[in-house]
């Protein structure tokens, strides 16, 4: 079975996915890392180079390639029965991806509190010198970034919740503990 982890950027999907992968002895793919590897650019650079519409198309193509490779591994001769896919935070903005994911029964929302996610975004932005591309260009200040984030969060969380089989709030949990909660919920 393929287990998809969905949620906002910086919600903890990748760390949880790695922990879940170890516990289930299953392959793990982070879709953002996969795209960066395929195209040789960061997600931010890809978003800026392609623009949103083309970026969403490339995102869909990459997801299809990942799913195809995993399904090939699930042949009757294979001992692998599970795979974990951590999705990009913007998947909620991609109707083709949403439609595709509805074919899969194991979609888990990593439902981190929005204030915690924005704190992580803000901390990374101070270190890296820029905010993530999904917040848009020409951010005036931290308040502007925060307003943009919460507006996007409100739109996306509804989509994530509608798509998810169930959600996990990782507050106070390590990625290993979050993975344990997911396993017990499966």
mmCIF file of C-alpha atoms in Angstrom, residues 46-157:
data_model
loop_
_atom_site.group_PDB
_atom_site.id
_atom_site.type_symbol
_atom_site.label_atom_id
_atom_site.label_comp_id
_atom_site.label_asym_id
_atom_site.label_seq_id
_atom_site.Cartn_x
_atom_site.Cartn_y
_atom_site.Cartn_z
ATOM 1 C CA UNK A 46 11.607 25.717 -10.253
ATOM 2 C CA UNK A 47 8.561 27.716 -9.157
ATOM 3 C CA UNK A 48 10.209 30.941 -10.293
ATOM 4 C CA UNK A 49 11.494 29.529 -13.611
ATOM 5 C CA UNK A 50 8.318 27.685 -14.614
ATOM 6 C CA UNK A 51 5.696 29.967 -13.103
ATOM 7 C CA UNK A 52 2.858 28.443 -11.109
ATOM 8 C CA UNK A 53 0.868 26.870 -13.957
ATOM 9 C CA UNK A 54 3.798 25.007 -15.534
ATOM 10 C CA UNK A 55 5.210 24.160 -12.095
ATOM 11 C CA UNK A 56 1.927 22.435 -11.166
ATOM 12 C CA UNK A 57 2.067 20.435 -14.415
ATOM 13 C CA UNK A 58 5.668 19.328 -13.701
ATOM 14 C CA UNK A 59 4.646 18.465 -10.136
ATOM 15 C CA UNK A 60 1.872 16.204 -11.479
ATOM 16 C CA UNK A 61 4.245 14.537 -13.962
ATOM 17 C CA UNK A 62 6.748 13.816 -11.180
ATOM 18 C CA UNK A 63 4.058 12.354 -8.920
ATOM 19 C CA UNK A 64 2.957 10.024 -11.722
ATOM 20 C CA UNK A 65 6.561 8.864 -12.240
ATOM 21 C CA UNK A 66 6.962 8.190 -8.513
ATOM 22 C CA UNK A 67 3.732 6.192 -8.338
ATOM 23 C CA UNK A 68 4.649 4.181 -11.449
ATOM 24 C CA UNK A 69 8.060 3.262 -10.002
ATOM 25 C CA UNK A 70 6.521 2.207 -6.694
ATOM 26 C CA UNK A 71 3.796 0.126 -8.319
ATOM 27 C CA UNK A 72 6.463 -1.660 -10.383
ATOM 28 C CA UNK A 73 8.143 -2.653 -7.102
ATOM 29 C CA UNK A 74 4.855 -4.111 -5.861
ATOM 30 C CA UNK A 75 4.983 -6.916 -8.393
ATOM 31 C CA UNK A 76 3.924 -10.355 -7.106
ATOM 32 C CA UNK A 77 7.609 -11.331 -6.777
ATOM 33 C CA UNK A 78 8.463 -8.327 -4.613
ATOM 34 C CA UNK A 79 8.711 -8.502 -0.848
ATOM 35 C CA UNK A 80 7.963 -4.766 -0.592
ATOM 36 C CA UNK A 81 4.334 -4.159 0.305
ATOM 37 C CA UNK A 82 4.403 -0.545 1.525
ATOM 38 C CA UNK A 83 5.784 2.778 0.371
ATOM 39 C CA UNK A 84 5.678 6.228 1.924
ATOM 40 C CA UNK A 85 5.341 9.406 -0.156
ATOM 41 C CA UNK A 86 5.720 12.823 1.436
ATOM 42 C CA UNK A 87 3.991 15.340 -0.820
ATOM 43 C CA UNK A 88 4.719 18.975 -1.545
ATOM 44 C CA UNK A 89 2.736 21.488 0.462
ATOM 45 C CA UNK A 90 1.265 22.982 -2.703
ATOM 46 C CA UNK A 91 -0.433 19.754 -3.773
ATOM 47 C CA UNK A 92 -3.674 21.282 -2.463
ATOM 48 C CA UNK A 93 -3.376 23.858 -5.265
ATOM 49 C CA UNK A 94 -3.148 21.207 -7.994
ATOM 50 C CA UNK A 95 -6.535 19.840 -9.111
ATOM 51 C CA UNK A 96 -4.968 17.062 -11.206
ATOM 52 C CA UNK A 97 -3.018 15.828 -8.180
ATOM 53 C CA UNK A 98 -6.051 16.010 -5.903
ATOM 54 C CA UNK A 99 -8.035 13.929 -8.398
ATOM 55 C CA UNK A 100 -5.171 11.404 -8.643
ATOM 56 C CA UNK A 101 -4.771 11.076 -4.872
ATOM 57 C CA UNK A 102 -8.470 10.301 -4.443
ATOM 58 C CA UNK A 103 -7.693 6.878 -5.990
ATOM 59 C CA UNK A 104 -5.587 5.966 -2.943
ATOM 60 C CA UNK A 105 -7.060 4.984 0.428
ATOM 61 C CA UNK A 106 -4.146 5.939 2.722
ATOM 62 C CA UNK A 107 -3.751 9.720 2.802
ATOM 63 C CA UNK A 108 -2.619 11.134 6.119
ATOM 64 C CA UNK A 109 -2.725 14.818 6.980
ATOM 65 C CA UNK A 110 0.135 15.990 9.168
ATOM 66 C CA UNK A 111 -1.987 18.623 10.882
ATOM 67 C CA UNK A 112 0.564 20.842 12.575
ATOM 68 C CA UNK A 113 -0.801 24.028 14.146
ATOM 69 C CA UNK A 114 -0.549 26.960 11.728
ATOM 70 C CA UNK A 115 1.259 29.156 14.274
ATOM 71 C CA UNK A 116 3.949 26.462 14.623
ATOM 72 C CA UNK A 117 4.288 26.140 10.845
ATOM 73 C CA UNK A 118 4.632 29.907 10.420
ATOM 74 C CA UNK A 119 7.236 29.985 13.202
ATOM 75 C CA UNK A 120 9.270 27.380 11.273
ATOM 76 C CA UNK A 121 8.857 29.331 8.026
ATOM 77 C CA UNK A 122 9.888 32.591 9.694
ATOM 78 C CA UNK A 123 12.919 30.964 11.343
ATOM 79 C CA UNK A 124 14.057 29.455 8.027
ATOM 80 C CA UNK A 125 13.479 32.777 6.242
ATOM 81 C CA UNK A 126 15.685 34.621 8.722
ATOM 82 C CA UNK A 127 18.422 32.012 8.197
ATOM 83 C CA UNK A 128 18.085 31.712 4.382
ATOM 84 C CA UNK A 129 17.282 35.351 3.658
ATOM 85 C CA UNK A 130 13.952 34.745 1.895
ATOM 86 C CA UNK A 131 10.464 33.385 2.436
ATOM 87 C CA UNK A 132 9.204 30.333 0.504
ATOM 88 C CA UNK A 133 7.992 30.978 -3.042
ATOM 89 C CA UNK A 134 4.408 29.921 -2.250
ATOM 90 C CA UNK A 135 3.996 33.138 -0.228
ATOM 91 C CA UNK A 136 4.574 35.160 -3.391
ATOM 92 C CA UNK A 137 6.999 37.894 -4.299
ATOM 93 C CA UNK A 138 7.739 41.295 -2.782
ATOM 94 C CA UNK A 139 7.013 40.457 0.833
ATOM 95 C CA UNK A 140 7.216 43.750 2.674
ATOM 96 C CA UNK A 141 7.830 42.497 6.196
ATOM 97 C CA UNK A 142 7.131 39.664 8.609
ATOM 98 C CA UNK A 143 3.517 40.760 9.149
ATOM 99 C CA UNK A 144 2.908 40.697 5.390
ATOM 100 C CA UNK A 145 4.423 37.179 5.203
ATOM 101 C CA UNK A 146 2.280 36.064 8.140
ATOM 102 C CA UNK A 147 -0.928 37.454 6.593
ATOM 103 C CA UNK A 148 -0.155 35.730 3.296
ATOM 104 C CA UNK A 149 0.648 32.454 5.039
ATOM 105 C CA UNK A 150 -2.584 32.364 7.067
ATOM 106 C CA UNK A 151 -4.654 33.195 3.993
ATOM 107 C CA UNK A 152 -3.053 30.307 2.078
ATOM 108 C CA UNK A 153 -3.316 28.025 5.103
ATOM 109 C CA UNK A 154 -7.073 28.643 5.449
ATOM 110 C CA UNK A 155 -7.620 27.759 1.802
ATOM 111 C CA UNK A 156 -5.381 24.674 1.785
ATOM 112 C CA UNK A 157 -6.380 23.124 5.119
#
